[in-house]
Structures are given as C-alpha cells and as structure tokens.
CSV table of C-alpha atoms in Angstrom, one decimal:
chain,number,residue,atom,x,y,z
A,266,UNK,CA,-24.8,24.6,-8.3
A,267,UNK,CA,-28.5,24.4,-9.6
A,268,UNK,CA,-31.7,25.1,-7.4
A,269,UNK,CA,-32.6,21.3,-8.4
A,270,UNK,CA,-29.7,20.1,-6.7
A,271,UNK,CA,-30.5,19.0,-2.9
A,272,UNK,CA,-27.9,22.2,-1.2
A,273,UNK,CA,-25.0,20.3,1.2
A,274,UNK,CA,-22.0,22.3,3.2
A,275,UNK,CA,-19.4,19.7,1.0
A,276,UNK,CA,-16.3,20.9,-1.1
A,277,UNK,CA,-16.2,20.8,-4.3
A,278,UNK,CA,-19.5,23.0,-4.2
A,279,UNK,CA,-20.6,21.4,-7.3
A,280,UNK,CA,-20.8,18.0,-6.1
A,281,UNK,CA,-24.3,16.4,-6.6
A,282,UNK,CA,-25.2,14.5,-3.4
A,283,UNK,CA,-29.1,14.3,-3.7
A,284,UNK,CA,-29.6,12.0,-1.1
A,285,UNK,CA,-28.1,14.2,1.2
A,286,UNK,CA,-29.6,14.8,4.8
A,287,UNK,CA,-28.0,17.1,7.1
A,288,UNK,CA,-27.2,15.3,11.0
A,289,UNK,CA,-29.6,15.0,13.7
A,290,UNK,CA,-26.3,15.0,16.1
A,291,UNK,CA,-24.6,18.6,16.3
A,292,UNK,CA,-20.4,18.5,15.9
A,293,UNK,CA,-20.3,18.9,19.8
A,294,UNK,CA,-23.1,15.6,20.2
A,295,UNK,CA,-21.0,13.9,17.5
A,296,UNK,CA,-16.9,14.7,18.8
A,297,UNK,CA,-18.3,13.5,22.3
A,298,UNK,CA,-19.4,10.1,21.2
A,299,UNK,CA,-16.2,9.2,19.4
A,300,UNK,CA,-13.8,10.2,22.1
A,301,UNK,CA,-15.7,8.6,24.7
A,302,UNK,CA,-15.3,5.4,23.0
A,303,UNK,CA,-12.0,6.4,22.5
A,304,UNK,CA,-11.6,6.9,26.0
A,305,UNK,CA,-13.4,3.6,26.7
A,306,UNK,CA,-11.0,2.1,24.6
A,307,UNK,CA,-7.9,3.5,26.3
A,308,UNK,CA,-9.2,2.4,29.4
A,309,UNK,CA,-9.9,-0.9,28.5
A,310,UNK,CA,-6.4,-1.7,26.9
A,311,UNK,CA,-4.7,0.0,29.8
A,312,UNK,CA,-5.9,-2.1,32.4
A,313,UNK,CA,-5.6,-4.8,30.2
A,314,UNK,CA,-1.8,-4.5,30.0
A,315,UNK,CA,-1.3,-4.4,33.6
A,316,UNK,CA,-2.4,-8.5,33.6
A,317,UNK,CA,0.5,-9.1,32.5
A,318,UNK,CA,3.9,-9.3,33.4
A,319,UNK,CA,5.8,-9.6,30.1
A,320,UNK,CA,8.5,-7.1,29.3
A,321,UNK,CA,7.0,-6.4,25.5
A,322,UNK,CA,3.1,-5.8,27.1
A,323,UNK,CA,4.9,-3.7,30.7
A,324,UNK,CA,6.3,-0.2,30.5
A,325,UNK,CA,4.5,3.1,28.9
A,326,UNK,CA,5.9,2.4,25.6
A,327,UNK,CA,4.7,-1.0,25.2
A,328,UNK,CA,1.6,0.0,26.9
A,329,UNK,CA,1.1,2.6,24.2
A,330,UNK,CA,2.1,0.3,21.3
A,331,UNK,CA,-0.6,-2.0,22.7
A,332,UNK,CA,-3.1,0.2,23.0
A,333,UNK,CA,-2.7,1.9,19.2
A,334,UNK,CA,-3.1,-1.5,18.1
A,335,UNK,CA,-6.2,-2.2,20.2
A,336,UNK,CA,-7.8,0.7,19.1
A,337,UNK,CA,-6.6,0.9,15.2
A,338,UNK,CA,-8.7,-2.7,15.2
A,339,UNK,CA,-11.6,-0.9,16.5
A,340,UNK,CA,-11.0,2.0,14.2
A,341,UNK,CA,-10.2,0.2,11.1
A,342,UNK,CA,-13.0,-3.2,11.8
A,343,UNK,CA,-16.2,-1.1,12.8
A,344,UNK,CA,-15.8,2.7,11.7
A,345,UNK,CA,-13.7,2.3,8.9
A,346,UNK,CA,-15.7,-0.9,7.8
A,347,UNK,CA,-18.8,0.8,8.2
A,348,UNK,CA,-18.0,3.1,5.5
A,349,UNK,CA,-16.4,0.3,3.1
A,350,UNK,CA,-19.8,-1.5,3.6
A,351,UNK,CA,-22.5,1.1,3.7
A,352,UNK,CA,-20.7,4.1,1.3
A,353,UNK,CA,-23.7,4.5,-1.3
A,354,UNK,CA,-25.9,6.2,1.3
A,355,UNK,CA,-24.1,7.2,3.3
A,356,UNK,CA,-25.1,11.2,2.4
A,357,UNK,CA,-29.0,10.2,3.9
A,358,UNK,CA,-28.1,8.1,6.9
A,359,UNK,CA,-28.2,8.9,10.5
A,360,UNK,CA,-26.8,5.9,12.3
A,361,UNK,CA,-24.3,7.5,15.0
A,362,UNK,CA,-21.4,5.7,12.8
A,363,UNK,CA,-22.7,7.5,9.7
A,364,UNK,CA,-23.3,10.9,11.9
A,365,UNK,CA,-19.0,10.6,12.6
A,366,UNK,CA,-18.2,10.2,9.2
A,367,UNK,CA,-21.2,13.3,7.6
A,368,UNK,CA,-19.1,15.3,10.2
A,369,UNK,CA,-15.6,14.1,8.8
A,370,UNK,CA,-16.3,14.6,5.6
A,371,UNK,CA,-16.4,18.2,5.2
A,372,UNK,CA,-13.0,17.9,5.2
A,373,UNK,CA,-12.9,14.8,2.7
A,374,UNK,CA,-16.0,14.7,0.5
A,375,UNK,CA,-14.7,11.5,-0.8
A,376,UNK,CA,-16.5,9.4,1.7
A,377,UNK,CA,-20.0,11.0,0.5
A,378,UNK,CA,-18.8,10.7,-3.2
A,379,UNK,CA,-17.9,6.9,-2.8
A,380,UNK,CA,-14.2,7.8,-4.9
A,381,UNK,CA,-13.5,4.6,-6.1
A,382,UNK,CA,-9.5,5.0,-4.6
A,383,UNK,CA,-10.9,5.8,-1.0
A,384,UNK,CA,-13.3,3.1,-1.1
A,385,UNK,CA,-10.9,0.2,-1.8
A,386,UNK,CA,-8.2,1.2,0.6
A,387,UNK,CA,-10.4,1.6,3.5
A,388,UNK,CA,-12.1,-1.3,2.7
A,389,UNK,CA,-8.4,-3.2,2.7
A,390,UNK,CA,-7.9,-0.9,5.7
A,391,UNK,CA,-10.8,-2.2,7.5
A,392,UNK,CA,-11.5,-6.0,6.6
A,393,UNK,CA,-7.3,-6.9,6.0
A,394,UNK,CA,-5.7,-4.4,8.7
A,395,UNK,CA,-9.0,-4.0,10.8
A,396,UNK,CA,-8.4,-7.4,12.0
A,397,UNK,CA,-4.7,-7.9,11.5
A,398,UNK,CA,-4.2,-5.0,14.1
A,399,UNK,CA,-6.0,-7.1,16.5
A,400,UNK,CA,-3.9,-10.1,15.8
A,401,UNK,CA,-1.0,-7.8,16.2
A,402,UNK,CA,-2.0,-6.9,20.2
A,403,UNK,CA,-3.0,-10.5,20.6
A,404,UNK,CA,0.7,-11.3,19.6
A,405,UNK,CA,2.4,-8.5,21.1
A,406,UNK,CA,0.4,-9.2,24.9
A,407,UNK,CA,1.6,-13.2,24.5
A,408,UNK,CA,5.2,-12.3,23.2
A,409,UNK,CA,4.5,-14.7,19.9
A,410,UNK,CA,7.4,-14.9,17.7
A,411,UNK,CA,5.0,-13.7,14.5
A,412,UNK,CA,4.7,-10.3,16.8
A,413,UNK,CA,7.1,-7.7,14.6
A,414,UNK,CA,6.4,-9.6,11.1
A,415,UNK,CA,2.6,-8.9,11.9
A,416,UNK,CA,3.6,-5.1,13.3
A,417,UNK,CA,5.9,-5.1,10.2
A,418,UNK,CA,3.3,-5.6,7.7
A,419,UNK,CA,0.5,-3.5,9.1
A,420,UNK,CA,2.3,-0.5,10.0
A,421,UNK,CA,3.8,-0.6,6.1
A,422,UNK,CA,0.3,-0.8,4.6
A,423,UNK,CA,-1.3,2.0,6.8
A,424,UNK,CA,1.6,3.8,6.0
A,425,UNK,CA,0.7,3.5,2.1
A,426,UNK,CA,-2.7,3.4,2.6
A,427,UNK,CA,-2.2,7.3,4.6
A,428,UNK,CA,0.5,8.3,2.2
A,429,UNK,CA,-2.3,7.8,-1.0
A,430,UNK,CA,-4.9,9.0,0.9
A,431,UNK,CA,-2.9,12.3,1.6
A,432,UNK,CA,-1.7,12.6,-1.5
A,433,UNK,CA,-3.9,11.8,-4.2
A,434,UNK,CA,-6.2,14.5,-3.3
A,435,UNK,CA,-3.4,17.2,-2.2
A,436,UNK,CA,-2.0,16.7,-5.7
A,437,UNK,CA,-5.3,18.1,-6.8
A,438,UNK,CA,-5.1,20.9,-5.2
A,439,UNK,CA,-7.5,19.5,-2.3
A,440,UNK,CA,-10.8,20.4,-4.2
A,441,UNK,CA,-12.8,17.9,-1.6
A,442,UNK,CA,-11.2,19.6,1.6
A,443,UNK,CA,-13.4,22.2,3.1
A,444,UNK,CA,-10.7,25.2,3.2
A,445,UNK,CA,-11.7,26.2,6.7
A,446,UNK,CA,-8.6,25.5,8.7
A,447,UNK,CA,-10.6,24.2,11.4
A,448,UNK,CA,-11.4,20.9,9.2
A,449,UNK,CA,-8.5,21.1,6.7
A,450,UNK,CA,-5.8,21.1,9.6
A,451,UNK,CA,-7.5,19.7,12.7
A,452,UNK,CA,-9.9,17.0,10.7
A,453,UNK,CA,-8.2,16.2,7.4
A,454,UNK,CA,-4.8,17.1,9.1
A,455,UNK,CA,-4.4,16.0,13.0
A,456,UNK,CA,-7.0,12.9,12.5
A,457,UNK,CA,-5.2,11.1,9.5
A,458,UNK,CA,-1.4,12.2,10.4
A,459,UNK,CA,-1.1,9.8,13.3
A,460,UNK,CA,-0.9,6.8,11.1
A,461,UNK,CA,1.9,8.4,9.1
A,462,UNK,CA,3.9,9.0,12.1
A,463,UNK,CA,3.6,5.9,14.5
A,464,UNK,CA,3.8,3.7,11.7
A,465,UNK,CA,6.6,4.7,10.8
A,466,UNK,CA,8.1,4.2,14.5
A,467,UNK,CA,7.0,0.6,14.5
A,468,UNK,CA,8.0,-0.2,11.2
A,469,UNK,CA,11.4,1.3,12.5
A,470,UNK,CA,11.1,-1.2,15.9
A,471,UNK,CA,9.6,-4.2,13.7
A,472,UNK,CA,12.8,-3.8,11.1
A,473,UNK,CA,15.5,-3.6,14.5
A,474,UNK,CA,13.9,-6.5,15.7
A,475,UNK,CA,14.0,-9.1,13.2
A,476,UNK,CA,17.5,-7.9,11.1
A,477,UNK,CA,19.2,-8.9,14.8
A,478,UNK,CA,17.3,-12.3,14.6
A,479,UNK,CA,17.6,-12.9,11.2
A,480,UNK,CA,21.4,-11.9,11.8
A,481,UNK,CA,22.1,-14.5,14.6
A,482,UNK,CA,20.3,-17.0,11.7
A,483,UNK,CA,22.2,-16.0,9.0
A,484,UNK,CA,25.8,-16.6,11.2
A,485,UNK,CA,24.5,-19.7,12.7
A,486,UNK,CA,23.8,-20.9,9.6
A,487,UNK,CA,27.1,-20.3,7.8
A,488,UNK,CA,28.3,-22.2,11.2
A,489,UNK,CA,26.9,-25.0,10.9
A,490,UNK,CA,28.1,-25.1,6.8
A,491,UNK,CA,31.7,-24.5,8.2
A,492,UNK,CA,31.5,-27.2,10.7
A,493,UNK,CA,29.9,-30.1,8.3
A,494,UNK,CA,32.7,-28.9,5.7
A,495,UNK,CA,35.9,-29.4,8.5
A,496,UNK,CA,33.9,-32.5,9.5
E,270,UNK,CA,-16.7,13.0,-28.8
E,271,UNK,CA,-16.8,16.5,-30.6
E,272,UNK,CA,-15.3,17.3,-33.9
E,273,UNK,CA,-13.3,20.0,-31.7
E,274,UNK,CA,-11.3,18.0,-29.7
E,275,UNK,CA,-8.3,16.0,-31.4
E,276,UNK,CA,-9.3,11.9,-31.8
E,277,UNK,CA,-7.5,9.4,-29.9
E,278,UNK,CA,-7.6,5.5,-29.2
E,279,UNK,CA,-8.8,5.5,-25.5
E,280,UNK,CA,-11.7,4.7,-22.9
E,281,UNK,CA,-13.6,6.2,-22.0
E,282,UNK,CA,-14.3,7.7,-25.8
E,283,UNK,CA,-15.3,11.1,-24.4
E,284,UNK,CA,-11.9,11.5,-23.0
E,285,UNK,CA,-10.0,14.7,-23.9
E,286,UNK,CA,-6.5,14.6,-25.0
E,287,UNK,CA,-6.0,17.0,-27.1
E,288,UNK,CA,-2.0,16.7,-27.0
E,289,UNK,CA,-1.9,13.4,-28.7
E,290,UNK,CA,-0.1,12.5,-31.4
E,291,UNK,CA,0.2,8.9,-32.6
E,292,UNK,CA,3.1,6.7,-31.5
E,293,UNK,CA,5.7,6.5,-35.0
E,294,UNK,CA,6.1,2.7,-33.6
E,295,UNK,CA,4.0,0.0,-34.5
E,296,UNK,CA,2.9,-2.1,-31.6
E,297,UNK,CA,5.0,-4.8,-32.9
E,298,UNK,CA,8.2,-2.6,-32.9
E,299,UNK,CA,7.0,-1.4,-29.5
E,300,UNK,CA,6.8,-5.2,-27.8
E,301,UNK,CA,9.6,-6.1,-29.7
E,302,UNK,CA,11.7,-2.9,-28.2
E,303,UNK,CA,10.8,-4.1,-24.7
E,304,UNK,CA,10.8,-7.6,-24.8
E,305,UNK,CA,14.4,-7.0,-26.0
E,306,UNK,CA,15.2,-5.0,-23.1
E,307,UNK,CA,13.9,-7.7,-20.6
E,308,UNK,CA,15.4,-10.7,-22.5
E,309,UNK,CA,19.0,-8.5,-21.9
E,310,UNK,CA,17.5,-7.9,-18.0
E,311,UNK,CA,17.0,-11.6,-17.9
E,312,UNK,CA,20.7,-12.9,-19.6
E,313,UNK,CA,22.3,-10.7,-17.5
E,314,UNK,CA,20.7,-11.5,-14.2
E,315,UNK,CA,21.5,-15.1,-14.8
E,316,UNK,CA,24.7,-14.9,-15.7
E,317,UNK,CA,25.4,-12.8,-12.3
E,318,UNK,CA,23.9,-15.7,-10.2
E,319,UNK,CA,26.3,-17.6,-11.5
E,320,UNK,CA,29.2,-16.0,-10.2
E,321,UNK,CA,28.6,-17.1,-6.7
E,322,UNK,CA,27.7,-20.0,-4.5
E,323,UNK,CA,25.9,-18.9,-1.7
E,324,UNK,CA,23.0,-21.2,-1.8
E,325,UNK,CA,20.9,-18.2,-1.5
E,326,UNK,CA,21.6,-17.4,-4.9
E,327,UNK,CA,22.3,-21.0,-7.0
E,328,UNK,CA,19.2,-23.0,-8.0
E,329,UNK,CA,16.2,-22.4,-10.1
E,330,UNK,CA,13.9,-21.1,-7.7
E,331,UNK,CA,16.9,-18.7,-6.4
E,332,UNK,CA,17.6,-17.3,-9.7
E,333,UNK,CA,14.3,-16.8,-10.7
E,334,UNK,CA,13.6,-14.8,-7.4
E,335,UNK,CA,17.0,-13.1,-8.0
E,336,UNK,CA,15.9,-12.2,-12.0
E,337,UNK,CA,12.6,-11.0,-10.2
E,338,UNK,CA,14.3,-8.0,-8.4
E,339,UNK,CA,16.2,-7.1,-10.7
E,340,UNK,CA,13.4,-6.9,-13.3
E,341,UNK,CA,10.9,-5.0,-10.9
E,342,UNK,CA,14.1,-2.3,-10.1
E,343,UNK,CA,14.9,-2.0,-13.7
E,344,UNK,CA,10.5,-2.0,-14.5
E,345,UNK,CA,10.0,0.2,-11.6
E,346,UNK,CA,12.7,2.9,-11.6
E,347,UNK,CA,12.8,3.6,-15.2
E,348,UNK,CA,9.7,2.6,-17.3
E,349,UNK,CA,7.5,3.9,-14.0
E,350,UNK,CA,9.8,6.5,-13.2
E,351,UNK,CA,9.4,8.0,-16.6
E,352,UNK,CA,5.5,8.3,-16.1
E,353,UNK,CA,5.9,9.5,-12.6
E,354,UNK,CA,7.9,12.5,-14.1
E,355,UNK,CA,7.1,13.1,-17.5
E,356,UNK,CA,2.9,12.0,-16.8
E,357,UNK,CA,1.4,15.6,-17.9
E,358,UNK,CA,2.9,15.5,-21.6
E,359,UNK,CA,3.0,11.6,-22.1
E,360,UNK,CA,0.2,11.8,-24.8
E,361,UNK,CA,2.2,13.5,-26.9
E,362,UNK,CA,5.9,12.3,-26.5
E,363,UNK,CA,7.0,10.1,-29.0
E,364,UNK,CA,10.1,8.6,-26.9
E,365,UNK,CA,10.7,4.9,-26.8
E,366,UNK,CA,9.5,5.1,-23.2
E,367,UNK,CA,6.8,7.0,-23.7
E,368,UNK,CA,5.7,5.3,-27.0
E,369,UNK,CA,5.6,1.6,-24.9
E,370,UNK,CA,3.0,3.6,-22.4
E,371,UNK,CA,0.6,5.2,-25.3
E,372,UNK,CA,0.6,1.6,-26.1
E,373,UNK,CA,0.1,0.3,-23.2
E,374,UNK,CA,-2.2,3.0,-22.5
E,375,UNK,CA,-5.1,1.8,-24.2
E,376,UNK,CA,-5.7,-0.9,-22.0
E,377,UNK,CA,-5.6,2.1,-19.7
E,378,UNK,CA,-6.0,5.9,-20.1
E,379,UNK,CA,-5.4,7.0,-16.4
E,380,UNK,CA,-1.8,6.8,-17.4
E,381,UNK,CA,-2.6,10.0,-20.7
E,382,UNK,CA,-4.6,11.4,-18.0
E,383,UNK,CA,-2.4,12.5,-15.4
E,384,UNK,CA,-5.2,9.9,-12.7
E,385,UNK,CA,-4.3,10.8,-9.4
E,386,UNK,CA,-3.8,7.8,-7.8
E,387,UNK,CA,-2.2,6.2,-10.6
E,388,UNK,CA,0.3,8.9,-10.7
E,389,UNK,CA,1.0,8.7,-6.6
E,390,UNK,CA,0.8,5.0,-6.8
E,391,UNK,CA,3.4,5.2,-9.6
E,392,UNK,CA,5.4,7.7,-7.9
E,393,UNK,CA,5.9,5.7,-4.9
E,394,UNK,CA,6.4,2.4,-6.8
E,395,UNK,CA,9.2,4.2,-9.3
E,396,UNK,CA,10.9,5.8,-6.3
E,397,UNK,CA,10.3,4.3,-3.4
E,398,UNK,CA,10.1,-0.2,-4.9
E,399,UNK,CA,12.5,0.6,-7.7
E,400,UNK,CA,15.8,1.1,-5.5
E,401,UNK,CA,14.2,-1.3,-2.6
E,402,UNK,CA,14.2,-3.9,-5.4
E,403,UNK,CA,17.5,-3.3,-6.6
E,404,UNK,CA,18.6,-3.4,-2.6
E,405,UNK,CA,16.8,-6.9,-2.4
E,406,UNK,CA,18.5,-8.1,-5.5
E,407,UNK,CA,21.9,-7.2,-3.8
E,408,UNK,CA,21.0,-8.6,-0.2
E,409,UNK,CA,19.8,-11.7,-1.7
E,410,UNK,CA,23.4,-12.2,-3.8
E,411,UNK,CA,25.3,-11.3,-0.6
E,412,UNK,CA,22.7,-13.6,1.5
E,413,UNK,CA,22.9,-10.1,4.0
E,414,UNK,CA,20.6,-10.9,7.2
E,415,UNK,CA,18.6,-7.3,5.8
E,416,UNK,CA,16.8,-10.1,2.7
E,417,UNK,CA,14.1,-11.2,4.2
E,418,UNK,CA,12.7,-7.5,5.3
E,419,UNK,CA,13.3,-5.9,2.4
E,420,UNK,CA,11.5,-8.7,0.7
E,421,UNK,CA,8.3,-8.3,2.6
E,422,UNK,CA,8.7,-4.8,2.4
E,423,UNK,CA,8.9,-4.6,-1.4
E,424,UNK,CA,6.6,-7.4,-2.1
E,425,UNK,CA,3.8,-6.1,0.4
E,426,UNK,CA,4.2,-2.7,-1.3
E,427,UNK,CA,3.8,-4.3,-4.8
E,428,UNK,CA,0.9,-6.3,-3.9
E,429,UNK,CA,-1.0,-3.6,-2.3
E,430,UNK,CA,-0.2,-1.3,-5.1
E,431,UNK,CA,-1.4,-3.8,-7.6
E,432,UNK,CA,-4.3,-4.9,-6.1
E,433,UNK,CA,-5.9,-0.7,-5.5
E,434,UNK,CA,-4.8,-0.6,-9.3
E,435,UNK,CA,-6.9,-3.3,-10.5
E,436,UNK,CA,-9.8,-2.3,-8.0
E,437,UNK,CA,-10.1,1.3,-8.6
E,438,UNK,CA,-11.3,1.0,-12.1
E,439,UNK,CA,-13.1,-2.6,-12.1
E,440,UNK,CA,-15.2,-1.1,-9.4
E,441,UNK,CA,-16.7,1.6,-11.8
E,442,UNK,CA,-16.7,-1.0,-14.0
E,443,UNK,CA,-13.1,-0.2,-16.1
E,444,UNK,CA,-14.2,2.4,-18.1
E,445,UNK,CA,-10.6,3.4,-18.5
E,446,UNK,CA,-10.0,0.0,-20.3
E,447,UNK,CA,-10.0,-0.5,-24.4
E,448,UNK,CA,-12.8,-3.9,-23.4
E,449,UNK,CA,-11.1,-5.7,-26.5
E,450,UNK,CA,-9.5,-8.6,-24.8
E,451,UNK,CA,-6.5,-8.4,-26.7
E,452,UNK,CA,-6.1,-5.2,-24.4
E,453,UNK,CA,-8.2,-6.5,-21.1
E,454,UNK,CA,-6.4,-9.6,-20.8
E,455,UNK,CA,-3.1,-9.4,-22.4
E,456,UNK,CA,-2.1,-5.9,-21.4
E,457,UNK,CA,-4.0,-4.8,-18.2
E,458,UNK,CA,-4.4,-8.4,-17.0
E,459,UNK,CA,-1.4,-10.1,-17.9
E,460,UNK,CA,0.5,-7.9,-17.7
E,461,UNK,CA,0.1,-6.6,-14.0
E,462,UNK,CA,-1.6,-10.0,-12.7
E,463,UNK,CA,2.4,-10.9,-11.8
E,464,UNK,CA,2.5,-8.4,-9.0
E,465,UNK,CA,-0.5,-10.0,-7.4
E,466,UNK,CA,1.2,-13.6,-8.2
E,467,UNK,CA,4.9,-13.1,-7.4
E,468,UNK,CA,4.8,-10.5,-3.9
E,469,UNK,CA,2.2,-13.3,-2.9
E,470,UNK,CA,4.5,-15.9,-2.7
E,471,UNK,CA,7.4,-14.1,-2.0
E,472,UNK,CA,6.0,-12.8,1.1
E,473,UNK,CA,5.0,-16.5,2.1
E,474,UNK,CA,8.8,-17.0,1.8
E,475,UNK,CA,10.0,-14.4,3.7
E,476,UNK,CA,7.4,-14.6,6.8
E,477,UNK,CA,8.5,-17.9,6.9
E,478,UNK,CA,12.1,-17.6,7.0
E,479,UNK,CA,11.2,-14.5,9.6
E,480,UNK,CA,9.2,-16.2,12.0
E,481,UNK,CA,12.2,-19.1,12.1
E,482,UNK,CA,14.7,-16.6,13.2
E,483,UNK,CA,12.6,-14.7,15.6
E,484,UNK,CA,11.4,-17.5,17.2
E,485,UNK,CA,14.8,-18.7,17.9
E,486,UNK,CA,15.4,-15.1,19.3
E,487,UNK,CA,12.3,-15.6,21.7
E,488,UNK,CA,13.0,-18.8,22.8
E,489,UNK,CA,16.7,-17.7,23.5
E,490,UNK,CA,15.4,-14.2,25.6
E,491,UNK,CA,13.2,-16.8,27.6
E,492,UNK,CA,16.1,-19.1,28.1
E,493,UNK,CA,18.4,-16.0,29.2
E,494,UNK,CA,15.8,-15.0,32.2
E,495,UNK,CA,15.2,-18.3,33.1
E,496,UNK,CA,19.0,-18.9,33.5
E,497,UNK,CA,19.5,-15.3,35.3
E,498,UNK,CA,15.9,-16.2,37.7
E,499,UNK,CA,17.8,-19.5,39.1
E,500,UNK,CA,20.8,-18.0,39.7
C-alpha cells in the first residue's frame, strides 16, 4: 500500500504485516516435507492396522477410517496447534512448521493476520479435536464401545469448524484468498474440503451405529416395563 | 466519530451505521414483549409433557429438558432466523424482532454489522439447530431410539457455536460490547452463558445413555462370534 509498509505476496494487498520475512524453504522444499510426513504417517498407521485382527481395524475401509483419524491427530495436535500457539509471529518465523503455514496462507491470509474467528477454531481444532482424534483411533483399533460417540462428536465439530472456515470468508467475497487458482482451488480448496466430506461419511456411520443400539435399548427397555407390569 | 455519519448506541463508538434509526420500544416494552413470548413457550411446553407418560417425558428434570428444545427451536429458528435473513437492514427495522436485536445489540454490534462469522454462525444455528431442536423435542416426547443423537448433535453444535461467539470478541478484548455491565453481564453474558451451561450437561446425558446401549451391542457382536467359533 505505502513504501513504509514491509511489501508481502498476501491478499488483501493492503494488509500491514511488518514483521513479515519471506521463506528460506522454496514451495517445492516446503510441499516435500509435508507429504513425506504424510507419507510417514500413512505408513505407520497402515502397518499398524494389520496387528490386529478385529473386524472394525481389518478391511480397506476401516483401514482408511483409522488412518484419517491417525493423521487428523497429527494434523490437528502439532501443525494446527502450532499455529493456535505461535500465531503473532508467525509472518517472521522460519521454523519448518511456520514455513508450511507462510506457504498456505497465500491462499488464507488469516493465519498471518491472527483473525480472531480462525484463531479460536483451530485452537479448539487442535487442543479439543487434536487429541480427541487420537482417542478416536485408539477406540476404533480396541473396538471400545465409546468408538462412534467419540467418531460422532469429532467428525460434527470438524464439520462446523470447515463449514465457518469456508464460509465466513467466501461470504466476503474471499478478500484473503490469493485469486490464483492454483492456491484458491488446490490450497484453499482441495486441502480444507476433505474434512467437509469424510466427516460427513462418519458422522453418517457413527449415527447408523448407535440409532440400531440405542433401538435394541429402547425395545428392551419397554420389555422389561411390560413384563414387571403382567408380573 | 464524525459529525457526518448518523449517531448510534454501539461499540466500538467509531462504528458506522448510518441506516439506524432508534427502536420506537422502550427496553422495558422490548423484555417485556419477549419474556411474554417465552413464558407462553414455557406454559405450553409443560402442559404438552403432561399429556403423556413415557418416563422419558414426566418428571422435573424431563420437562425441563423437554421445555429446553422447544425454547432453543422456537429461539433458534425465528428470533436467529430473522437476523440470518434480514442482517444487512437490521439497524434500521423497527419490527418487534428486529427491535429485541438493536436492543440486544448493544451488548453487541456484530449483529448491526452484518460480522461474518456471527452471521454464518447464526445461519447455521437458525437453520440448521432450530429444526434439530424441534426434532429432539419430538423424539424425546415419543422416547424414539433417534433422542440421544440428535441430542449430542444439537447440544455439541450449540456449545461450540457459543463458545467461538464468546471467544471471537473477548480475544480482541470485546470491543464490540457496550462495557456497562448492565449490557456485559446481563445481556451478552447471561444471556448466552445457557448454551455453554445446558449443551454441557446435556451432552453428559446423552453420551451416557449412548455408551450403555452400544456397549450392550458390542458385548452382544462378541457373544455372537464366540457362539458361531464353537460351533
């Protein structure tokens, strides 16, 4: 906007982000560390399912389910917790975590501009769902009744959480999207709109799950009042 | 803020709304227009409970949960739902609804100012919680096995909702907030600190009565292979 302004590639143009310092890592450097640890990730939960012979952890679509949660808990605890914790400077900061999200926010300027909406949901994202994801693998891999209420819960408040994220900026007119399809579609787009649609699976699954267990309660129960009353 | 710009009640004082006009209520005309309306809500609701006997319905605890859905669906679908449509002019309607939320509004302006995640958060409580709690309220007088889920659902939504409200401003430090505690306390504290207090033990109720069933429905799949193994 003004030549006293330190210059930064972040939409609106007119945001002031002084303590700005462009990465060390180029988009190539950064994309290859997070989908290696993606990768690692995969692999790790993968193998991981196959100790196992329960039929919720066995089969691809279990295996899958496992692995989302696995690596949702890593997402949400450690990335998404880095930026809950470390926001205010995060513009200057060249940790490889802060490097990922410099990157991501050219399509989401938000992160840079610690907006007070984004900040509270990922920090409920990272510290409440962060570790309820992993509670919800840990349940699913020892077949623990609490599995679907756990997978129930999470799935609806990721589901919000991606639903306001989406939305309170789109309603704007996305003025803190770069415009480049290349980050509005593939960053702001593809990276968020997997926890809109395999929530919404799971919450289907979760809701199957316990309305035929709470049904076989709800009968039993009107049972048992029919035989103390004939008694 | 300038002599330009038409003076209002609301914080921050710079705030320009230059559609207002002042409500023709008093804000004891006001609270006494919706008190009325929720003292109806509340006769009515009770009365209903005591049409039937389920035990899911009959008791204090019962009816109060029961009055609780019915007053969020009522709360949700029309006060909200009026802001999530008519947001953009709201400063300058002088309806009964509108009138209760310039009122209302000086405890919080993000409501005159078309805020974009109070408007999404409002949207989704009006039209997404407001027929989910009327649902519950109907489940809960049937005693359908469906209760329980939609109960989480709803109150997890509600709590979540609630809790990014509060935080999103007291993390800038409310400057959307009249800091009279007449307004602070009564109207944005009181008023929403139900929605923290209510979902919270609702949800308590319901994971409870989940877990019960489901792990009944575990136990029972075990049982089933163990019986199909030996034969």
């Amino acid at each position: 906007m003004t030549a006293t302004h330190t210059p930064h590639p972040y939409y609106p143009l007119d945001l002031i982000l002084d303590h700005y310092v462009p990465n060390t890592y180029s988009m190539a450097d950064t994309l290859t560390l997070l989908f290696s640890t993606f990768g690692a990730i995969t692999v790790g939960s993968i193998a991981l399912s196959y100790q196992k012979r329960n039929t919720t952890i066995r089969g691809l679509g279990n295996q899958l389910t496992f692995l989302w949660f696995v690596m949702c808990g890593f997402i949400h605890f450690f990335l998404e917790g880095y930026f809950g914790i470390y926001h205010r400077t995060l513009a200057g900061d060249q940790s490889p975590l802060a490097q990922v999200w410099k990157e991501y926010s050219l399509s989401d300027s938000r992160y840079l501009s610690s907006d007070s909406f984004v900040l509270i949901m990922e920090r409920i994202t990272a510290f409440a769902w962060g570790p309820l994801a992993f509670f919800t693998a840990y349940a699913m891999y020892h077949n623990r009744p609490s599995r679907h209420i756990a997978q129930l819960i999470i799935s609806l408040g990721q589901l919000y959480g991606c639903v306001l994220y989406y939305a309170t900026t789109m309603v704007e007119g996305s003025p803190h999207c770069d415009p480049h399809p290349y980050y509005y579609y593939f960053y702001f787009g593809f990276f968020n709109i997997f926890w809109m649609i395999v929530p919404s699976i799971l919450m289907h699954n979760s809701v199957k799950n316990l309305y035929r267990a709470m049904k076989v309660a709800v009968e039993a129960e009107k049972e048992s009042k029919k035989v103390k009353k004939s008694k």
